[in-house]
Structures are given as C-alpha cells and as structure tokens.
Short mmCIF file of N, CA and C in Angstrom, two decimals:
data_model
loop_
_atom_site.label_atom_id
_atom_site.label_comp_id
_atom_site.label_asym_id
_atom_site.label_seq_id
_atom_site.Cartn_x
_atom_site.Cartn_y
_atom_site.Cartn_z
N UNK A 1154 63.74 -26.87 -30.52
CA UNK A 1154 63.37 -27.36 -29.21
C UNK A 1154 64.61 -27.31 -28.32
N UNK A 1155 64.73 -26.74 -27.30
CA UNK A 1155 65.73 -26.65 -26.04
C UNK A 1155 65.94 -27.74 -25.62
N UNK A 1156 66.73 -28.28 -24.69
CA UNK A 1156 67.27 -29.39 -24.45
C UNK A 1156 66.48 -29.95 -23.65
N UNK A 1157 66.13 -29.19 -22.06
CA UNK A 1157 65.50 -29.40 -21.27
C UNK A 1157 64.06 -30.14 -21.53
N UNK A 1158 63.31 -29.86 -22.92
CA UNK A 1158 62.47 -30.06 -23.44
C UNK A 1158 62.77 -32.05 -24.24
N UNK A 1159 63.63 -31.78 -24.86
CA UNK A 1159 64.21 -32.46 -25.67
C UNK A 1159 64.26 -34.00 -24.86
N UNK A 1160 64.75 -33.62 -23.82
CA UNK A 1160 65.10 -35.20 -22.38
C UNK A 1160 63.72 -35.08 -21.95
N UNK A 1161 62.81 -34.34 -21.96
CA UNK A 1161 61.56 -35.05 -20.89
C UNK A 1161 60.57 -35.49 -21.96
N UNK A 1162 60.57 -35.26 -23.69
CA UNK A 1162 59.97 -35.89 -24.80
C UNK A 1162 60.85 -37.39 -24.85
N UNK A 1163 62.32 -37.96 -24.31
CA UNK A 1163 62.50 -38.77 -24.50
C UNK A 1163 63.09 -40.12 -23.34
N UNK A 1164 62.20 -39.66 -22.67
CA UNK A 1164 61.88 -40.03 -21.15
C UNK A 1164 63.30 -40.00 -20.39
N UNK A 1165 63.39 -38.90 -20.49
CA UNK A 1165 64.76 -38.37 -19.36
C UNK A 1165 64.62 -38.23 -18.15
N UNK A 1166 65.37 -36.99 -17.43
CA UNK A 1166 65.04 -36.69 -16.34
C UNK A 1166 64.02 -35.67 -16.47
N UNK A 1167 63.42 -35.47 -15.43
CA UNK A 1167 62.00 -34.38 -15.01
C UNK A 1167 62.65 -33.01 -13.71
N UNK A 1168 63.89 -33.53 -13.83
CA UNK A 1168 63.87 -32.69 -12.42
C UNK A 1168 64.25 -33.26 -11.44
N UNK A 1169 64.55 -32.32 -10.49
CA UNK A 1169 64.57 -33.06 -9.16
C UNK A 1169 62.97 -33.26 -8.84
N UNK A 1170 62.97 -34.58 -7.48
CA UNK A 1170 61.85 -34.40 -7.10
C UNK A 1170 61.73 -34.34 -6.03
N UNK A 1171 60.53 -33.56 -5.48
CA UNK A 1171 60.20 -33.55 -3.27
C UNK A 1171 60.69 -34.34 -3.17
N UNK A 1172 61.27 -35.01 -1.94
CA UNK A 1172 61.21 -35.76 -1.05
C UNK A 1172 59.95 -35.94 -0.41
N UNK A 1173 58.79 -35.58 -0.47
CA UNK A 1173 58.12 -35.57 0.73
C UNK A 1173 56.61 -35.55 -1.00
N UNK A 1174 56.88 -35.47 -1.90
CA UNK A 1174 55.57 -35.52 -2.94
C UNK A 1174 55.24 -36.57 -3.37
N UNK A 1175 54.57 -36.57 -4.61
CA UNK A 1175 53.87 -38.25 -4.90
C UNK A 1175 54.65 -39.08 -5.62
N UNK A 1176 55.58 -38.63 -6.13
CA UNK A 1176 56.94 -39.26 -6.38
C UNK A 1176 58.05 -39.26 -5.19
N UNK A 1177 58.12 -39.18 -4.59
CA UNK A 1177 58.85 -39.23 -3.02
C UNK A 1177 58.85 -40.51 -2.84
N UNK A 1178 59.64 -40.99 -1.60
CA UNK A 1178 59.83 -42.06 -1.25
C UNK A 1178 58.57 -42.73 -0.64
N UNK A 1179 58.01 -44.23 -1.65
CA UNK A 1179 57.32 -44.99 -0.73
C UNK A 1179 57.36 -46.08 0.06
N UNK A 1180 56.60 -46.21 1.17
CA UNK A 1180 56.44 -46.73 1.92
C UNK A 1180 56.64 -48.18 1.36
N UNK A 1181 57.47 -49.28 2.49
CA UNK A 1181 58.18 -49.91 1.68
C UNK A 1181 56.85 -51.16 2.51
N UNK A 1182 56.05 -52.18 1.15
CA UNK A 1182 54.84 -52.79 1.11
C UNK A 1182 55.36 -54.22 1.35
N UNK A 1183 56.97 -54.34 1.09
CA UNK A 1183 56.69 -56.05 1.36
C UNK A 1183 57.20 -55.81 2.91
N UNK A 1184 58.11 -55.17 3.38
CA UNK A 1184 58.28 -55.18 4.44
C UNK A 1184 57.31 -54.68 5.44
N UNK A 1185 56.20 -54.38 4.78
CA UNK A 1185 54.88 -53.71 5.64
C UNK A 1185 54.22 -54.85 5.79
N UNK A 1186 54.13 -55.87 4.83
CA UNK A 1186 53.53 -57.44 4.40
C UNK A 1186 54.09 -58.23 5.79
N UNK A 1187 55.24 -58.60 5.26
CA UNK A 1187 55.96 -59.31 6.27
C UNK A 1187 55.26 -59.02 7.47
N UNK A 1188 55.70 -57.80 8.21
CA UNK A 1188 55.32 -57.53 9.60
C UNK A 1188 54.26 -57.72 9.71
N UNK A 1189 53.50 -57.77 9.21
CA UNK A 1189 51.54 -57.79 9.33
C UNK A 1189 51.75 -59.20 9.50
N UNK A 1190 52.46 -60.42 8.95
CA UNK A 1190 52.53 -61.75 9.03
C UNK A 1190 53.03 -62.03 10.10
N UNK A 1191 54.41 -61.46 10.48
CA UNK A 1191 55.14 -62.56 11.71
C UNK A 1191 55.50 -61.79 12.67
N UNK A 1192 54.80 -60.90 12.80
CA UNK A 1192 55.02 -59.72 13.90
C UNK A 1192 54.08 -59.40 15.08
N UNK A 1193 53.04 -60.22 15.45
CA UNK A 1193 51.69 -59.48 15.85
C UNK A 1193 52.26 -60.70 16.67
N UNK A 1194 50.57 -60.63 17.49
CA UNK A 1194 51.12 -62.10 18.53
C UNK A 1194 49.64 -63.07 18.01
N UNK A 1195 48.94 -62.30 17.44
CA UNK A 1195 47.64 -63.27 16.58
C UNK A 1195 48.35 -63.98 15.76
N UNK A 1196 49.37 -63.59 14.84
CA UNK A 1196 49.88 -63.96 13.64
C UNK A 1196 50.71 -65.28 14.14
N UNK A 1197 51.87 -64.43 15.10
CA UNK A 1197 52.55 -65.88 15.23
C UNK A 1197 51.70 -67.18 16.05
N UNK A 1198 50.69 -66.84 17.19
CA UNK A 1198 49.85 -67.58 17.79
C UNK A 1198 49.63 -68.59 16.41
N UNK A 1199 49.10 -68.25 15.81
CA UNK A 1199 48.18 -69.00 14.26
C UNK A 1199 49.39 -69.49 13.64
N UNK A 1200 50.20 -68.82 13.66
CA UNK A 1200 50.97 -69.72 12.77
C UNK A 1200 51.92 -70.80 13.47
N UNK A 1201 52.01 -70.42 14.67
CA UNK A 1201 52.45 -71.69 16.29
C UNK A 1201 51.44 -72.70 15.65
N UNK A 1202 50.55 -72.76 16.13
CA UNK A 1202 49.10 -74.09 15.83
C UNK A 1202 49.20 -74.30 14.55
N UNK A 1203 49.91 -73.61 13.19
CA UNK A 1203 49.58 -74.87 12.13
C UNK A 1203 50.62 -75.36 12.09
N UNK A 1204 51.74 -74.58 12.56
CA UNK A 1204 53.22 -75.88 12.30
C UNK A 1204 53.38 -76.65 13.37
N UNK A 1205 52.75 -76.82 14.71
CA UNK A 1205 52.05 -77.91 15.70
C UNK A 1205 51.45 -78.91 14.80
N UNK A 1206 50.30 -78.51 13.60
CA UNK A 1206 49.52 -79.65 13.24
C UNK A 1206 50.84 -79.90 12.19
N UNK A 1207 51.37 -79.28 11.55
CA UNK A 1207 51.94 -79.82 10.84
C UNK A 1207 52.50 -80.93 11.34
N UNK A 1208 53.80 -80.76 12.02
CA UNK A 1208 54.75 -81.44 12.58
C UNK A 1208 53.80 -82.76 13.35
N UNK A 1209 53.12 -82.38 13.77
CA UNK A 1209 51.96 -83.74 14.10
C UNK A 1209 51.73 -84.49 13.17
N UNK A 1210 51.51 -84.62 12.09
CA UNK A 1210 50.75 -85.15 11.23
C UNK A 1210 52.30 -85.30 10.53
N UNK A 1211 53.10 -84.91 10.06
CA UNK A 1211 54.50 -85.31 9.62
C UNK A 1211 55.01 -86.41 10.69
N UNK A 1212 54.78 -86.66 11.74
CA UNK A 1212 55.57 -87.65 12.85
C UNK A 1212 54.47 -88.82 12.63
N UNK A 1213 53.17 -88.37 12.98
CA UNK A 1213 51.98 -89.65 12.31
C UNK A 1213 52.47 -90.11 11.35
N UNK A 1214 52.67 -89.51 10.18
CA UNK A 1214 53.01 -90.52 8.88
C UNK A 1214 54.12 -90.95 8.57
N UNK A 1215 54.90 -90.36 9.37
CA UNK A 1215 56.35 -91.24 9.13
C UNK A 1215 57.00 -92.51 10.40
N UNK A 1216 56.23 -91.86 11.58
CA UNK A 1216 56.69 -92.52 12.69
C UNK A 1216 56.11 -93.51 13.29
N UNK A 1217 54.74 -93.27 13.19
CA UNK A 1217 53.40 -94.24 13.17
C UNK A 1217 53.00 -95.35 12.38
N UNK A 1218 52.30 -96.65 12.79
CA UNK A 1218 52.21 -97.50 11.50
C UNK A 1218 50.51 -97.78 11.70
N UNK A 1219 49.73 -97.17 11.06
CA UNK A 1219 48.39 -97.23 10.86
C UNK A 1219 48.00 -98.54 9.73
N UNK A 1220 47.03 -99.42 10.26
CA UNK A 1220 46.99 -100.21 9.60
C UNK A 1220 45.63 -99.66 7.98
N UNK A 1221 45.14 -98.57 8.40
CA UNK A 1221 44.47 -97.22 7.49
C UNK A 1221 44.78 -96.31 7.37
N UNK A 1222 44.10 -95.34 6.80
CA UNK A 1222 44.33 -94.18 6.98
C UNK A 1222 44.36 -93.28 7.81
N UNK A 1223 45.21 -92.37 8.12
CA UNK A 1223 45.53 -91.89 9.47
C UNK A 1223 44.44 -90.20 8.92
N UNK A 1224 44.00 -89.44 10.07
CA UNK A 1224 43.39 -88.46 9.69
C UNK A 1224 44.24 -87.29 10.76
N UNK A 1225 45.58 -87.63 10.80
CA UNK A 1225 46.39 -86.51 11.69
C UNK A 1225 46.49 -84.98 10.71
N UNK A 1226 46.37 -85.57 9.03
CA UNK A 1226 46.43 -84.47 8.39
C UNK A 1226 45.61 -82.75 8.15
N UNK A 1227 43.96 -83.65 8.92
CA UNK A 1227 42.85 -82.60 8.90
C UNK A 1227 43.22 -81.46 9.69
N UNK A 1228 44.08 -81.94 10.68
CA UNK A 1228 44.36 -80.27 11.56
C UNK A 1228 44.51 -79.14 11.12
N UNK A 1229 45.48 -79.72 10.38
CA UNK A 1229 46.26 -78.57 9.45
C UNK A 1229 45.22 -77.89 8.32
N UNK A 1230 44.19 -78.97 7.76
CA UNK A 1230 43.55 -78.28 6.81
C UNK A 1230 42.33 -77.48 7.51
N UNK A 1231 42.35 -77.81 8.27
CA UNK A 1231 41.23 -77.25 9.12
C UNK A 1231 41.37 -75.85 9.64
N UNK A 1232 42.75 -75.43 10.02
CA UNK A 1232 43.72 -74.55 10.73
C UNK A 1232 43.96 -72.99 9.66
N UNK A 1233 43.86 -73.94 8.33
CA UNK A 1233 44.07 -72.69 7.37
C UNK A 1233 42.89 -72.82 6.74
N UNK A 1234 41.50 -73.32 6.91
CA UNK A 1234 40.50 -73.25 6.21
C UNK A 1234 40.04 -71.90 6.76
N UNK A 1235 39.12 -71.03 5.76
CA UNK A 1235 38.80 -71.31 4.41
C UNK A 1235 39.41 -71.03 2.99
N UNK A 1236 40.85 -70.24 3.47
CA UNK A 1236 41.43 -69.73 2.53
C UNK A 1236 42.09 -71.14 1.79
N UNK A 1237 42.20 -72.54 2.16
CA UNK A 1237 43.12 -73.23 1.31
C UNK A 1237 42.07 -73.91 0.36
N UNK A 1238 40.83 -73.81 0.55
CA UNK A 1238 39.80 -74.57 -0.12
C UNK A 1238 39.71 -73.87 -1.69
N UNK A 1239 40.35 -72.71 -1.82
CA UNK A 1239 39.89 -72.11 -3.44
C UNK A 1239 41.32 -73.05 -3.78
N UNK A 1240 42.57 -73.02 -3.40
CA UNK A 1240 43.70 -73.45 -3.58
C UNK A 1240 43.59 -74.96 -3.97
N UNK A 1241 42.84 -75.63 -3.42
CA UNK A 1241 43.03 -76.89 -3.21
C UNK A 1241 42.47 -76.95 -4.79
N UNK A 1242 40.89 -76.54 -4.41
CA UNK A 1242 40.12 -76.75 -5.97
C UNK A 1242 40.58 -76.31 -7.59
N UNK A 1243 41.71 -75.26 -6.78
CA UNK A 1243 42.78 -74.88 -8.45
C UNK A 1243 43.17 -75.95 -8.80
N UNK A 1244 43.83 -76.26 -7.90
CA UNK A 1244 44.79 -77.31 -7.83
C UNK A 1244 44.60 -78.66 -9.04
N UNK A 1245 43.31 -78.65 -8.61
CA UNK A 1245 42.30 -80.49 -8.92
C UNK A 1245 41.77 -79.42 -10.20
N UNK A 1246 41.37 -78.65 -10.33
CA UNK A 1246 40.76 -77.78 -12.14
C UNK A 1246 42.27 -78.12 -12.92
N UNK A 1247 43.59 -77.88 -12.60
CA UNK A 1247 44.26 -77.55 -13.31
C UNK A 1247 45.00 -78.94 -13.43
N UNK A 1248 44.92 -79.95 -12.97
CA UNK A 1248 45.60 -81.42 -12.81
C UNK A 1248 44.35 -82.67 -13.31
N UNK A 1249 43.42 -82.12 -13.79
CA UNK A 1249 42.08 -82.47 -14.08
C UNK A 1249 41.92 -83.76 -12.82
N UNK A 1250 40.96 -85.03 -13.86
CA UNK A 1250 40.85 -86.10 -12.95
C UNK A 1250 41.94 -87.03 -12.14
N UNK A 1251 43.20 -86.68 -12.44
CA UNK A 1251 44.54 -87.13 -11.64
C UNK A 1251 44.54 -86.64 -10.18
N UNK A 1252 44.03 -85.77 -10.10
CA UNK A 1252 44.43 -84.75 -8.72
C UNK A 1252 45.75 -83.98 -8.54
N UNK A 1253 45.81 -83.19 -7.80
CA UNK A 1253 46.56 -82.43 -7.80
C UNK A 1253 48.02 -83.11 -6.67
N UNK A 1254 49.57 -82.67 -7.65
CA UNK A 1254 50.65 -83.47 -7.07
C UNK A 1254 50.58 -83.29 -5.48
N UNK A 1255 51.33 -83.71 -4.31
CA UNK A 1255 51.16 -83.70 -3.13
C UNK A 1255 51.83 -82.61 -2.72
N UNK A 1256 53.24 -82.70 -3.22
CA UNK A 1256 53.72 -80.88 -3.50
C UNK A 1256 53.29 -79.45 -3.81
N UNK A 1257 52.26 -79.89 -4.30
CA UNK A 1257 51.36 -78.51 -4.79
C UNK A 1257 49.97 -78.31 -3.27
N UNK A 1258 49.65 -79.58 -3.03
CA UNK A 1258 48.71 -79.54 -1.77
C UNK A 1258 49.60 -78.72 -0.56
N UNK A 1259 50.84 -79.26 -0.36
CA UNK A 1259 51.81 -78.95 0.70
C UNK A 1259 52.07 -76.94 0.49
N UNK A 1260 52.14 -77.25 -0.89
CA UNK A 1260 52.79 -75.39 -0.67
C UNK A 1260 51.17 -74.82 -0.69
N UNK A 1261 49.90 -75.44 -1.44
CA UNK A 1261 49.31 -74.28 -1.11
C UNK A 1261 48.54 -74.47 0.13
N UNK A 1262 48.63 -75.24 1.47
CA UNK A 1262 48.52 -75.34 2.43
C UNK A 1262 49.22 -74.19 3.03
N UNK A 1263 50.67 -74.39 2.96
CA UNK A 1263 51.46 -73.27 3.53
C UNK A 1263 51.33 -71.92 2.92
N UNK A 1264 50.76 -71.53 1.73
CA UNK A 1264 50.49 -70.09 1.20
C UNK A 1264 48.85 -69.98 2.16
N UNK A 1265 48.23 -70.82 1.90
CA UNK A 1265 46.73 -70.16 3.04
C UNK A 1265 46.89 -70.20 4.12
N UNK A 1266 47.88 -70.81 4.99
CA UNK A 1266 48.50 -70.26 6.72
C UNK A 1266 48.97 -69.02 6.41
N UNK A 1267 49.44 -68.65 5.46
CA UNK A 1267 50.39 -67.28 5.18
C UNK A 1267 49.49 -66.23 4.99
N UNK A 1268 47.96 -66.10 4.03
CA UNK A 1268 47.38 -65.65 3.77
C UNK A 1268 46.89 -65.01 4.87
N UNK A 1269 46.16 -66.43 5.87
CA UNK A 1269 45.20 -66.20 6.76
C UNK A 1269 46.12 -65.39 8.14
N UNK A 1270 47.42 -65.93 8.06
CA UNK A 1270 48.26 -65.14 9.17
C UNK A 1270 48.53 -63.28 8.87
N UNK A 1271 48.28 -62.98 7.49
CA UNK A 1271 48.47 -62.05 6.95
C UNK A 1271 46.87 -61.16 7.36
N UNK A 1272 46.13 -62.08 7.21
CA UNK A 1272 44.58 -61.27 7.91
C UNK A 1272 44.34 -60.96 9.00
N UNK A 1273 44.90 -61.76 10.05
CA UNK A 1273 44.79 -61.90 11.04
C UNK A 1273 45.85 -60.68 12.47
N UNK A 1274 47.17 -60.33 10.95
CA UNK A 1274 47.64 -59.43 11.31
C UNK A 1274 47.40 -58.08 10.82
N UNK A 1275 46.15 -57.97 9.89
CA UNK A 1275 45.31 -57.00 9.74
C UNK A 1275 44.25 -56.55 10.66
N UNK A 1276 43.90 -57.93 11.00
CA UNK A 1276 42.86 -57.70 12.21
C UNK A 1276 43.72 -57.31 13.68
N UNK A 1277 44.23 -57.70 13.70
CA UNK A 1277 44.98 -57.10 14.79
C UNK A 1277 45.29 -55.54 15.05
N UNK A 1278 45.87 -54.76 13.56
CA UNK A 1278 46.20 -53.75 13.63
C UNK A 1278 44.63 -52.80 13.80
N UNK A 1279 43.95 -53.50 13.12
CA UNK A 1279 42.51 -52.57 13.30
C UNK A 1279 41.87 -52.54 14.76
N UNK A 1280 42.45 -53.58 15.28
CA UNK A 1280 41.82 -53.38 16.71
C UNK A 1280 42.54 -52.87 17.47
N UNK A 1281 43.88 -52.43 17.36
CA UNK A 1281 45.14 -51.63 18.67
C UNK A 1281 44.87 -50.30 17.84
N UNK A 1282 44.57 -50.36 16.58
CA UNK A 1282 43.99 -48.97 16.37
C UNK A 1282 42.85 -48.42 16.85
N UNK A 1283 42.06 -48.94 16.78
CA UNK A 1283 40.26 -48.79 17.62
C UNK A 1283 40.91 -48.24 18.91
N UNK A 1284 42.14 -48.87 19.71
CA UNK A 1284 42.18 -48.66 21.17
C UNK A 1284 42.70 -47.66 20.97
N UNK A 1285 43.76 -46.63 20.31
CA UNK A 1285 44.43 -45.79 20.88
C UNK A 1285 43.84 -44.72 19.29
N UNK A 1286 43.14 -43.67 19.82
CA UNK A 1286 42.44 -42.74 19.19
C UNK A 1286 43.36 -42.25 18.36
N UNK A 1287 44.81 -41.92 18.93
CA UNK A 1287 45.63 -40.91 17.22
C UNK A 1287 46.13 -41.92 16.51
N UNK A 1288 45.79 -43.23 16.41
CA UNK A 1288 45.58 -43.70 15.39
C UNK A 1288 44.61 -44.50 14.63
N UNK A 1289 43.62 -43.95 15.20
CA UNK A 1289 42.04 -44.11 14.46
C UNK A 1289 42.03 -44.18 13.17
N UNK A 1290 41.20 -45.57 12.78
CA UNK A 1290 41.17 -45.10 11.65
C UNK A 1290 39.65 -44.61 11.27
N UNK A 1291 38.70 -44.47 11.95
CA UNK A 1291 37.30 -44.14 12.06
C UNK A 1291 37.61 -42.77 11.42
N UNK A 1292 38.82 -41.89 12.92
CA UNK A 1292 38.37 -40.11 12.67
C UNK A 1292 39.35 -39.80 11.65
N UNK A 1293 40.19 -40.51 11.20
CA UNK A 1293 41.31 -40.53 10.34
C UNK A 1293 42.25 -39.27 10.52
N UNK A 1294 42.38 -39.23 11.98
CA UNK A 1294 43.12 -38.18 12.35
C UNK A 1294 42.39 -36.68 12.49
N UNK A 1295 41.42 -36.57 12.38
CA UNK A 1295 40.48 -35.20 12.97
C UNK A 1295 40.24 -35.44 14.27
N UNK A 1296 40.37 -34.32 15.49
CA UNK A 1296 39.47 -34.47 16.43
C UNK A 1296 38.58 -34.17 16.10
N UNK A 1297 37.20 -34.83 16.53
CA UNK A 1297 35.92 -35.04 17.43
C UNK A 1297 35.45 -34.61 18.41
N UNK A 1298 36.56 -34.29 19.25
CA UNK A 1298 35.94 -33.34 20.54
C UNK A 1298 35.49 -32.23 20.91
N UNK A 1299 34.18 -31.69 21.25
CA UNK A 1299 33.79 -30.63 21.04
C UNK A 1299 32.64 -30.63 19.54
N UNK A 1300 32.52 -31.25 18.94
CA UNK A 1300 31.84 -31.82 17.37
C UNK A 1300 30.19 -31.75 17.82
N UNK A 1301 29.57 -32.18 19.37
CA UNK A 1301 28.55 -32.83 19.25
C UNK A 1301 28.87 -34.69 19.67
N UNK A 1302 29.98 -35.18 20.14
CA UNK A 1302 29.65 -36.57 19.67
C UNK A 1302 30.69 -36.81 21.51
N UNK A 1303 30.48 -36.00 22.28
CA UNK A 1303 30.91 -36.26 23.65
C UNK A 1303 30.32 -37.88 24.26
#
C-alpha cells in the first residue's frame, strides 16, 4: 500500500480542499444566532419590554412593602409566554412536589425571552425578505419574470 493511501485508511489528510466546496468554509451559526437575537429592531424592541418588566418587578420586591403578594412578576411571564411554560413545567417534573429552585425559574425565564427574541428575529428576516425580491425566499433566487406570473 502507498503512502498516500496509507494516511487516508488512518484518518490523515485527504488533500487539499476547495475553498468554496462542502468542506469549505462554513457559515459561522452562533454568530448568525446572535444577530437574529440582538440585532433586528423586533428583537431588541422585545427584549426592551421584558427587562422593563423585569426591572419592575425587581424594584416591587425589593423596594416596595406589600402587605401580600405583589403580582409585578406576571409581566415578565406573560412577555415570554408561551415559550417559558414547557420550561417552567420541566422545571416542577424534575424538582417533583418541592417546586422548582427560584434560580432555575429566573434563568429559564431569561432563556424563553432569548428563545422568543430569537423568533422574532426570524420573523423579521422573513419579512425584509418578502420586501426585497433578490432575496426571496419564495423564488429562491430564479426570476419569474416573463414565467406567466406578471
């Protein structure tokens, strides 16, 4: 067996590869993530209004003296509903009849603002795409004109 043979039976090198093939450089997904989150003006809008409720409901319970229970907290759950409701119910499955610690409510509050800010900067991109045709994602880059569909 030749050498060349010898390194790609023992997971060597293969070669050079394209630049530009399916081993080529990809597109880099958390930094594609990110921007879909805190980049749009839906995203940060939504995520303005839950750290509003937050910070509301953090000054209620620390700054305020309710002789009950204060309900400044619903904003917030309300704000990232429906994505924090599977979270919440992990939460209480996996902490059984104790409930789930207040730390664990807090972060997965803040992972379903993140989620839902993450959709929302999906929805966004699908609709500035709808507006500007070369980046359709309907014709996926074919013209249409001339097709029948004037």
């Amino acid at each position: 067996m030749d050498d060349a043979a010898h390194r790609h039976q023992d997971g060597g090198t293969h070669g050079p590869r394209p630049a530009g093939g399916p081993a080529g450089p990809r597109p880099h997904r958390p930094r594609a993530l990110l921007r879909l989150t805190f980049t749009n003006p839906l995203s940060l809008g939504y995520l303005s209004l839950v750290l509003a409720a937050v910070l509301f409901a953090l000054v209620d319970g620390l700054a305020v003296h309710h002789p009950d229970a204060s309900f400044s907290g619903i904003w917030a759950l309300l704000l990232t509903a429906p994505t924090v409701f599977p979270l919440w119910l992990a939460g209480d499955a996996l902490w059984g009849g104790s409930g789930a610690p207040e730390g664990y409510l807090m972060a997965a509050t803040a992972v379903a603002a993140l989620v839902n800010a993450l959709l929302l900067g999906l929805v966004h991109r699908a609709l500035r795409s709808r507006r500007d045709p070369r980046r359709s994602a309907v014709s996926a880059g074919w013209h249409t004109r001339g097709h029948g569909d004037h």
